[in-house]
PDB file of C-alpha atoms in Angstrom:
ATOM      1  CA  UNK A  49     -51.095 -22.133  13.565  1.00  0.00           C
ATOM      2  CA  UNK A  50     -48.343 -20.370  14.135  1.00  0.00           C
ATOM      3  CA  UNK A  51     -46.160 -18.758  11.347  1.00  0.00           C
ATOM      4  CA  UNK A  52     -42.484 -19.306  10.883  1.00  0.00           C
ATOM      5  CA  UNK A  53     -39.829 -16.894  12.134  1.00  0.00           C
ATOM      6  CA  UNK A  54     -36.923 -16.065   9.618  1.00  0.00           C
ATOM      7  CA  UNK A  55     -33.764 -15.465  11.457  1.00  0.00           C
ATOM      8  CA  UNK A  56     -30.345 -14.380   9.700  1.00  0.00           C
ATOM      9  CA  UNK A  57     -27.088 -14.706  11.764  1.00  0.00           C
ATOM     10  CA  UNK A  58     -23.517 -13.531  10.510  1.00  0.00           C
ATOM     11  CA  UNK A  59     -21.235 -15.882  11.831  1.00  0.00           C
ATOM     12  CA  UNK A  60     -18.180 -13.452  11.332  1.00  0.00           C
ATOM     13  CA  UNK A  61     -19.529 -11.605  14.552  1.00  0.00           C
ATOM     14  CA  UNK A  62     -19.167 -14.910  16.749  1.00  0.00           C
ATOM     15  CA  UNK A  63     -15.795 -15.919  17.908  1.00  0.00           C
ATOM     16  CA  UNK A  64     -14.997 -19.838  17.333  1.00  0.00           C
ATOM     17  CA  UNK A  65     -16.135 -21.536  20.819  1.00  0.00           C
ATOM     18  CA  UNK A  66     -13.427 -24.529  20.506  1.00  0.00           C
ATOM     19  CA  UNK A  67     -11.074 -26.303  17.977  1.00  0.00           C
ATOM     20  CA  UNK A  68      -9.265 -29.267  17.885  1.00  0.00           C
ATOM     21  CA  UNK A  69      -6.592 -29.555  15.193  1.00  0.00           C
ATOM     22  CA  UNK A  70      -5.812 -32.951  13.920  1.00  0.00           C
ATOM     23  CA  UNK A  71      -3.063 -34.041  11.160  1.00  0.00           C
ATOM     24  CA  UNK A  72      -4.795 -32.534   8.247  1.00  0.00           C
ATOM     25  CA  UNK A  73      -8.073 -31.243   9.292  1.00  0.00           C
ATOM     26  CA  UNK A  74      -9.391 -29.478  12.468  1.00  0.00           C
ATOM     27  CA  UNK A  75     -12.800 -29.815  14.545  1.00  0.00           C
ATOM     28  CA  UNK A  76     -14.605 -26.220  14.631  1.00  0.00           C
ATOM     29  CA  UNK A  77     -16.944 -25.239  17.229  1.00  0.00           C
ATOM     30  CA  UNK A  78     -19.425 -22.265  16.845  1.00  0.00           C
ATOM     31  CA  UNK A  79     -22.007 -21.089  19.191  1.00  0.00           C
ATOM     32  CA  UNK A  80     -24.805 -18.583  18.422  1.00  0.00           C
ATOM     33  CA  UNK A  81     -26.953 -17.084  20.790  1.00  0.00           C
ATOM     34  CA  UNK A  82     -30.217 -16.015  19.230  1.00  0.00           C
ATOM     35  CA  UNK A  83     -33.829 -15.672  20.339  1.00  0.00           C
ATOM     36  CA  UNK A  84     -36.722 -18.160  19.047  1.00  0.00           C
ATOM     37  CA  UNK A  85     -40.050 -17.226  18.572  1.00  0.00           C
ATOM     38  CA  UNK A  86     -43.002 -20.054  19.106  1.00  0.00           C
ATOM     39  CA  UNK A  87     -42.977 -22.339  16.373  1.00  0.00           C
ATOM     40  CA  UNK A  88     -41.246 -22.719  13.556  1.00  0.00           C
ATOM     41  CA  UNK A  89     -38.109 -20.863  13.519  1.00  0.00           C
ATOM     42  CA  UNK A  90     -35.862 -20.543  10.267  1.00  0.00           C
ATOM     43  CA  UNK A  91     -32.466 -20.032  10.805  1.00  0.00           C
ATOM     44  CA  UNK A  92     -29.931 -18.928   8.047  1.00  0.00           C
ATOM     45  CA  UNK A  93     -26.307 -19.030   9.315  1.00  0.00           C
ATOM     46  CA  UNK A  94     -23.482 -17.218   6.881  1.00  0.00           C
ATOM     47  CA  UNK A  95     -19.944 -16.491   6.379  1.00  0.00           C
ATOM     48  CA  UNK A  96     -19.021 -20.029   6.923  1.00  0.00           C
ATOM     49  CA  UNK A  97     -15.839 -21.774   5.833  1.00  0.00           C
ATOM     50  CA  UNK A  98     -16.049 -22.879   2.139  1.00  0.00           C
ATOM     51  CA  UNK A  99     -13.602 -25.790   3.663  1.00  0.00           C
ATOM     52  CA  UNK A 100     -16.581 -27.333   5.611  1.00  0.00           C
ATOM     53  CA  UNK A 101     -16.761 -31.127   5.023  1.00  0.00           C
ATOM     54  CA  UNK A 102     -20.562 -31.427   4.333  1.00  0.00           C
ATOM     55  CA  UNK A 103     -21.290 -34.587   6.164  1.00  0.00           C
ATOM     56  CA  UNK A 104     -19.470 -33.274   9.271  1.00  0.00           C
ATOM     57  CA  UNK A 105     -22.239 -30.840  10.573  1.00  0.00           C
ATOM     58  CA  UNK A 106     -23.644 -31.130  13.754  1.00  0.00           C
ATOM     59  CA  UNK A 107     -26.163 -29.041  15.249  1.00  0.00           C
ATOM     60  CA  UNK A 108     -26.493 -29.260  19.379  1.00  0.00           C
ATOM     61  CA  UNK A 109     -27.609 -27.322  22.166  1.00  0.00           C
ATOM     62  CA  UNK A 110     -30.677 -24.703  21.055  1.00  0.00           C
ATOM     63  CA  UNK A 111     -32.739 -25.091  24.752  1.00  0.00           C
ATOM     64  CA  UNK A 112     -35.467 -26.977  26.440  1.00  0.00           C
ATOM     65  CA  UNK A 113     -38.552 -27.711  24.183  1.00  0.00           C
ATOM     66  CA  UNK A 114     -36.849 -26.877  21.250  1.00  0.00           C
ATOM     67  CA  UNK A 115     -36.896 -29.807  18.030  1.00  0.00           C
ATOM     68  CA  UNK A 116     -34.345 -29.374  15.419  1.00  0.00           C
ATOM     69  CA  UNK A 117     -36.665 -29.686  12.335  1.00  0.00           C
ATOM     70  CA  UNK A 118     -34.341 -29.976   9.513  1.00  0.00           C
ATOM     71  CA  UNK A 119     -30.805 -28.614   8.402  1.00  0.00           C
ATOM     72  CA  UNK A 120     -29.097 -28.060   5.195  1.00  0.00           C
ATOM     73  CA  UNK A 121     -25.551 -26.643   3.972  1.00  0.00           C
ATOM     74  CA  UNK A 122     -25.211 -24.517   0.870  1.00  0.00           C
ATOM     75  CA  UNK A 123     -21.514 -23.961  -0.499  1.00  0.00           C
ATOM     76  CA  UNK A 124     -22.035 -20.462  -2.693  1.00  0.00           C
ATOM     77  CA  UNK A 125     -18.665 -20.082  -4.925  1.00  0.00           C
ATOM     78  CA  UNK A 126     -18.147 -16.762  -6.214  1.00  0.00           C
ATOM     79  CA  UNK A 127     -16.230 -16.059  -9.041  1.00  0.00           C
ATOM     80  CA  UNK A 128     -12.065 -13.952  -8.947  1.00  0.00           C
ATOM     81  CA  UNK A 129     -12.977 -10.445  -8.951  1.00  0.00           C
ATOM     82  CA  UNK A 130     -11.964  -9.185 -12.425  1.00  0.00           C
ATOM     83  CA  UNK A 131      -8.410  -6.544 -12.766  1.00  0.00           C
ATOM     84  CA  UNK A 132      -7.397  -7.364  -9.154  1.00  0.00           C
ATOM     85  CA  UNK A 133      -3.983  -5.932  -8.132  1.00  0.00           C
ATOM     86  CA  UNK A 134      -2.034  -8.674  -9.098  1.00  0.00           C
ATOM     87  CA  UNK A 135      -3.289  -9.123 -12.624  1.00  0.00           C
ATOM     88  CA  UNK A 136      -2.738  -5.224 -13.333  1.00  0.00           C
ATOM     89  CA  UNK A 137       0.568  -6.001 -11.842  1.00  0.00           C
ATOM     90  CA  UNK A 138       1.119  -8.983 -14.064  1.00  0.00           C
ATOM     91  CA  UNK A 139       0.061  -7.060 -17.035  1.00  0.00           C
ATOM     92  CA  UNK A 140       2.470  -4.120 -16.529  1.00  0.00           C
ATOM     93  CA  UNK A 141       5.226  -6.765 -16.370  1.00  0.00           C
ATOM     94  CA  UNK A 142       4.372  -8.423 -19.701  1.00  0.00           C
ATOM     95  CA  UNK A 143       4.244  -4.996 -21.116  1.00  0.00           C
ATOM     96  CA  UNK A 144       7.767  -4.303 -19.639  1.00  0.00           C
ATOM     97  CA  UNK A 145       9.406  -7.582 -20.677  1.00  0.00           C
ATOM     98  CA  UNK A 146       7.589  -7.130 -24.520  1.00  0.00           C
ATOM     99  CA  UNK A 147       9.633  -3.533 -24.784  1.00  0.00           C
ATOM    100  CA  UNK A 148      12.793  -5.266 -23.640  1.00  0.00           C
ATOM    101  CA  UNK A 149      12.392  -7.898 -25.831  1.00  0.00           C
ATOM    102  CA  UNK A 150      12.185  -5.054 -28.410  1.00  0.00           C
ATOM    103  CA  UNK A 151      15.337  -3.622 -27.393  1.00  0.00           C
ATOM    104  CA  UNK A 152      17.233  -6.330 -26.774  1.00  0.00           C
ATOM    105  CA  UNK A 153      16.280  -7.099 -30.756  1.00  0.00           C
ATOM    106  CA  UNK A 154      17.831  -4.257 -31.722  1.00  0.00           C
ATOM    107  CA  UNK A 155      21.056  -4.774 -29.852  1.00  0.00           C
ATOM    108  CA  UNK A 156      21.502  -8.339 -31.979  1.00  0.00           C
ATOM    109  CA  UNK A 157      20.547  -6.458 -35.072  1.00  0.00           C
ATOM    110  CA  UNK A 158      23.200  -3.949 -34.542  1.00  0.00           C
ATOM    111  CA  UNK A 159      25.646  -6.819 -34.039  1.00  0.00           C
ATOM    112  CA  UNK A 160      24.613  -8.521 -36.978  1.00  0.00           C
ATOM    113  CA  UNK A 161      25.193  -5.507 -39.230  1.00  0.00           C
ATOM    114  CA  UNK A 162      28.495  -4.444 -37.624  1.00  0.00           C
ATOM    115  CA  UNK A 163      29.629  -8.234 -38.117  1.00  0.00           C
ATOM    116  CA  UNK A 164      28.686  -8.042 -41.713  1.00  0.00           C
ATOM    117  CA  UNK A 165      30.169  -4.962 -42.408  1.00  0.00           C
ATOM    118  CA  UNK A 166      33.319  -6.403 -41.141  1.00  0.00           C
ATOM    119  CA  UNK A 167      32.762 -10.216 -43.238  1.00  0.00           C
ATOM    120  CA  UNK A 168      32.399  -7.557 -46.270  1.00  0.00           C
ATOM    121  CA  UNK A 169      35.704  -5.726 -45.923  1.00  0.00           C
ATOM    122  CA  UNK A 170      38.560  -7.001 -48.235  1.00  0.00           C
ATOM    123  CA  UNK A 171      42.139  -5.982 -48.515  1.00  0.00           C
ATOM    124  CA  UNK A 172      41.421  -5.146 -52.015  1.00  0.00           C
ATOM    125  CA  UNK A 173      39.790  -2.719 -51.275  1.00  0.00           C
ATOM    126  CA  UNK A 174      40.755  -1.445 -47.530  1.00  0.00           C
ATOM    127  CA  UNK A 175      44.160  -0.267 -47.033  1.00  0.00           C
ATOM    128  CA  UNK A 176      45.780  -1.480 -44.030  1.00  0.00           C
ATOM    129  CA  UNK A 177      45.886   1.154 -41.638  1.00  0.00           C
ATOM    130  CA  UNK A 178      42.271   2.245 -42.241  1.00  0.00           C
ATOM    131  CA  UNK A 179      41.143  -2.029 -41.196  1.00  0.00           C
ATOM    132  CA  UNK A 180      43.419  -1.598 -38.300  1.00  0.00           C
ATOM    133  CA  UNK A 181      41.643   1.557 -37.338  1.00  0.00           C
ATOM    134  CA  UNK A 182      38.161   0.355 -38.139  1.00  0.00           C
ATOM    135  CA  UNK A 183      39.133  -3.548 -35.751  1.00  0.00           C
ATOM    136  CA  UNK A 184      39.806  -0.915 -33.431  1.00  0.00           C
ATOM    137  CA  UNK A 185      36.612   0.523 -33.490  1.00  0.00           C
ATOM    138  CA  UNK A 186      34.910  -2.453 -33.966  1.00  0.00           C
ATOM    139  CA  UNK A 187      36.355  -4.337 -30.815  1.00  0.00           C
ATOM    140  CA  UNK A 188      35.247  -1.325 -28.884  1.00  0.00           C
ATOM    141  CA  UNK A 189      31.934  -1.616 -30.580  1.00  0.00           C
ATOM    142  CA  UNK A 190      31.570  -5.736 -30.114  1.00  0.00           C
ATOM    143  CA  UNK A 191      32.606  -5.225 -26.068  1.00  0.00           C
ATOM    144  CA  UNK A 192      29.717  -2.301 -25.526  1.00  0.00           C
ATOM    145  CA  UNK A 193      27.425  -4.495 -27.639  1.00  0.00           C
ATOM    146  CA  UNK A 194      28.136  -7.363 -25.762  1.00  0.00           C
ATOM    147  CA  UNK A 195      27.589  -6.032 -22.538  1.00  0.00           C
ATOM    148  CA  UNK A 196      24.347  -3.871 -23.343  1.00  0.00           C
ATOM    149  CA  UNK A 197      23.162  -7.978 -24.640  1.00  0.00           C
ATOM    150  CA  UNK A 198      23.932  -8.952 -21.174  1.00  0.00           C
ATOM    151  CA  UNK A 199      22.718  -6.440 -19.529  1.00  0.00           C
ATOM    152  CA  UNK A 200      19.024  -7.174 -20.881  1.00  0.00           C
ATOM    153  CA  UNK A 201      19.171 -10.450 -20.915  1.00  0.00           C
ATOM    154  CA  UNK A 202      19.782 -10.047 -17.252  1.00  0.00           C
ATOM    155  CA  UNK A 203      16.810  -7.285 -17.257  1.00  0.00           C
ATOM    156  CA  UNK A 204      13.989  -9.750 -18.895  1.00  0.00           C
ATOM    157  CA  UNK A 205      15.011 -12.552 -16.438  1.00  0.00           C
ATOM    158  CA  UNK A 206      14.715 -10.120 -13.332  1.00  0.00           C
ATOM    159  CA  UNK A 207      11.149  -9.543 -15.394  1.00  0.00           C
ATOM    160  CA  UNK A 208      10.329 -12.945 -15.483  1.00  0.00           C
ATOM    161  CA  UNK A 209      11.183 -13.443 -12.059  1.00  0.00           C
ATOM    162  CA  UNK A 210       8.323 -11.146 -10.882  1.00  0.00           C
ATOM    163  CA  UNK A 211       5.918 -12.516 -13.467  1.00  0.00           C
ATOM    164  CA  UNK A 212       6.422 -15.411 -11.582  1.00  0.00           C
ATOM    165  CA  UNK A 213       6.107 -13.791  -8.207  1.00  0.00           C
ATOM    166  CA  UNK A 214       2.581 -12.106  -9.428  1.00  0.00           C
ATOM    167  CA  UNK A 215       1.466 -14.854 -10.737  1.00  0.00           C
ATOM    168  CA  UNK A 216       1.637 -17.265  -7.859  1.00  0.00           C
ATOM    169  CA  UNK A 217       0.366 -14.557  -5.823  1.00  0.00           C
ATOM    170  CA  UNK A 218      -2.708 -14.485  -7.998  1.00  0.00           C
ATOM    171  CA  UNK A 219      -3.115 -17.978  -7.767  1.00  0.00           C
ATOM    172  CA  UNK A 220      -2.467 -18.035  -4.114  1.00  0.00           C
ATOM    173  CA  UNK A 221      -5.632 -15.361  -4.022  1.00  0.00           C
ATOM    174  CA  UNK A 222      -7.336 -17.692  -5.556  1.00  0.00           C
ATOM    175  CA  UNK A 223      -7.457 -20.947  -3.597  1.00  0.00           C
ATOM    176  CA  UNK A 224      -7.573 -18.374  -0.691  1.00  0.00           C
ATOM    177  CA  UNK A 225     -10.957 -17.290  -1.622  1.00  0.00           C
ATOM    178  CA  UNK A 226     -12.335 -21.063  -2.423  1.00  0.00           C
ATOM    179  CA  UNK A 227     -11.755 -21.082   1.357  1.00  0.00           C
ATOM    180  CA  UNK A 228     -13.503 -17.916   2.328  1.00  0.00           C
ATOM    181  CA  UNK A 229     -16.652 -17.520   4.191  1.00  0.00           C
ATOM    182  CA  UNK A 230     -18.969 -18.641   1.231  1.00  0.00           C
ATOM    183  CA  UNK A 231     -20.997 -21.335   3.557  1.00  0.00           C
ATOM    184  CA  UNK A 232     -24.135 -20.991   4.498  1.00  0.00           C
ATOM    185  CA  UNK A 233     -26.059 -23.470   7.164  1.00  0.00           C
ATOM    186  CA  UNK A 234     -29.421 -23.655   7.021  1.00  0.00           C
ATOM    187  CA  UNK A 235     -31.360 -24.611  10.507  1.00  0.00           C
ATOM    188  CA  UNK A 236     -35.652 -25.251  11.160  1.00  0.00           C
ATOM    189  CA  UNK A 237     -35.991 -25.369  14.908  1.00  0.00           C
ATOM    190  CA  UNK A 238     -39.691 -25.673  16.100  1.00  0.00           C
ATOM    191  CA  UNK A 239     -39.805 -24.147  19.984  1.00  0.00           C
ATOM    192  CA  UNK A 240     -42.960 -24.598  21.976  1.00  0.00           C
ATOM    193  CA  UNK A 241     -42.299 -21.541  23.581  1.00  0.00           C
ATOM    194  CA  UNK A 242     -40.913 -18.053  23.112  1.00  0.00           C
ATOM    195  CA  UNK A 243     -37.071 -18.587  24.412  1.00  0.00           C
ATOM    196  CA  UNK A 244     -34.761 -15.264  25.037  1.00  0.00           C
ATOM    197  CA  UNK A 245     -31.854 -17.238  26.022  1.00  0.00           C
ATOM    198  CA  UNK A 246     -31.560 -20.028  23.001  1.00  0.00           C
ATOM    199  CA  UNK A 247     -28.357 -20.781  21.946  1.00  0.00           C
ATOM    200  CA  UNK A 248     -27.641 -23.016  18.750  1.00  0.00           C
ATOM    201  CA  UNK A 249     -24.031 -24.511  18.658  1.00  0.00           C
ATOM    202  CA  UNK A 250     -22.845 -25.733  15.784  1.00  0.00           C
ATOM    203  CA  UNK A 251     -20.035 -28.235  15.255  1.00  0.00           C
ATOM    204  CA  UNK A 252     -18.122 -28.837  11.372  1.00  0.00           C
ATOM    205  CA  UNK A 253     -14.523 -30.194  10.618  1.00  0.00           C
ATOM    206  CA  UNK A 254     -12.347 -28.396   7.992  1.00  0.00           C
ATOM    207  CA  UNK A 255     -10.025 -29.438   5.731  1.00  0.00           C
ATOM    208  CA  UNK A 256      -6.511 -27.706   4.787  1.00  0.00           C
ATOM    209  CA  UNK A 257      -5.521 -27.490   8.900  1.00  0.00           C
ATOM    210  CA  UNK A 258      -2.513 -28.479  10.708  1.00  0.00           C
ATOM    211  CA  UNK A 259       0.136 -27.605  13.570  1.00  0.00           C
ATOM    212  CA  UNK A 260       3.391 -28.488  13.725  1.00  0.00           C
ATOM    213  CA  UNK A 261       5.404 -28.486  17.455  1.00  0.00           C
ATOM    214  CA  UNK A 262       8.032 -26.221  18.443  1.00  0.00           C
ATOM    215  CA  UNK A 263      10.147 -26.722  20.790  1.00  0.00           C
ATOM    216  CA  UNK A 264      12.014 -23.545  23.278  1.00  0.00           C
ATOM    217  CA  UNK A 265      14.950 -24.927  24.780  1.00  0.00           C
ATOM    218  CA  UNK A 266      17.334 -22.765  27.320  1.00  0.00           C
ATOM    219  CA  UNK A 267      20.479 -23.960  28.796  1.00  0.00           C
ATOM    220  CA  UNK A 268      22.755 -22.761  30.893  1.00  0.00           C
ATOM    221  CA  UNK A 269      26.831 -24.117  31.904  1.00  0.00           C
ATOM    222  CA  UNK A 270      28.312 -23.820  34.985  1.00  0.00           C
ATOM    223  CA  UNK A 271      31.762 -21.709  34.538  1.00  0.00           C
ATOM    224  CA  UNK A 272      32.904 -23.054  38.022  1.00  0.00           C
TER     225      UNK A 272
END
C-alpha cells in the first residue's frame, strides 16, 4: 500500500484566478498547480483569507483519476503583536498631554494666588497710588495668564486629537489582521496515478467586499 504524500502550498505565491463581487461579499477563485504522487496525497493550503465563510469552500478540478478524499478549513487567529508603532505612539502622547496637564495646573494656581493676593488688599492698609500701580500690574498679569490658559488648553486638545488618530489607527490594525492570511485548507486527494500536471482549484466567498460605480462623463458645447 502506498504511503501518503504531504504537500504544503503558499497560496500568497498564486494570483486569484477569478472574483465576482456581490453587495457585501465577493466569490474568490484560486487555482494551484501542484504534482500528485500515487495514492494518497495530503494537501495543506495557507495564507488564506481569515474572511472565508466556512461552508462556502469548494474544491474542483485536480485531474483525471483523481478522488477528493476529504477537506477541512482551519481559521488560526494570532494574537496584536505587542509595542507596535501605534501604541508607542499612543503612549508618547499620553505622556505629552500628562506634562501639559501639569503645566496648565500651574497656570490656574498662579491665577488663584494672584487673585487672592488682590481679594486680600484693603485700603487700610494700601495707599492709593501703590493699588493703582499694583491693578496695573495685575491686569497685565490676568491678560498673560489668561492667554498662556488658552494657549494649553488649545495644546491638550490638539493632544487629544492625535490620541484619537493613534488610537483608531490601532484599532484599524487590528480588524485588519482578523482578516489576514490566517486560513488554512486542508485537502486528501487519492490519484491512481503519478500526475505532473494536477491542478486543484479552489473556490470560497468572503465577507467585508463591495464596489461601488463610478461614473466618467465628458461633454462638450458647440460655440457656433
Amino acid at each position: 500500500m502506498t504511503g501518503s504524500t504531504a504537500i504544503c502550498i503558499d497560496a500568497n505565491e498564486f494570483p486569484v484566478s477569478s472574483v465576482v463581487i456581490f453587495r457585501t461579499q465577493a466569490e474568490v477563485t484560486r487555482s494551484f498547480p501542484t504534482e500528485l504522487q500515487a495514492g494518497n496525497n495530503d494537501l495543506e493550503i495557507k495564507g488564506l483569507p481569515g474572511a472565508i465563510q466556512q461552508d462556502s469552500l469548494r474544491i474542483q478540478g485536480v485531474g483525471k483519476g483523481v478522488t477528493l478524499l476529504d477537506h477541512a478549513i482551519s481559521f488560526n487567529l494570532t494574537p496584536s503583536r505587542p509595542g507596535s508603532s501605534e501604541a508607542t505612539k499612543v503612549k508618547e502622547l499620553r505622556a505629552t498631554k500628562k506634562a501639559a496637564k501639569a503645566e496648565l495646573k500651574v497656570l490656574v494656581d498662579q491665577a488663584d494666588i494672584v487673585l487672592g493676593y488682590s481679594r486680600s488688599m484693603t485700603a487700610e492698609h494700601v495707599k492709593p497710588e501703590a493699588f493703582m500701580e499694583y491693578m496695573a500690574v495685575f491686569n497685565q498679569a490676568g491678560v498673560q495668564n489668561v492667554d498662556a490658559l488658552k494657549q494649553k488648553e488649545r495644546e491638550i486638545e490638539e493632544i487629544d486629537k492625535q490620541i484619537m488618530i493613534g488610537l483608531e489607527a490601532s484599532r484599524t490594525s487590528s480588524e485588519r489582521n482578523e482578516h489576514l492570511r490566517l486560513t488554512t485548507v486542508f485537502v486528501v486527494l487519492h490519484s491512481e496515478t503519478e500526475l505532473k500536471t494536477a491542478e486543484l482549484r479552489i473556490t470560497y466567498v468572503v465577507n467585508g467586499a463591495s464596489w461601488t460605480p463610478a461614473y466618467e462623463i465628458r461633454a462638450t458645447t458647440d460655440t457656433n
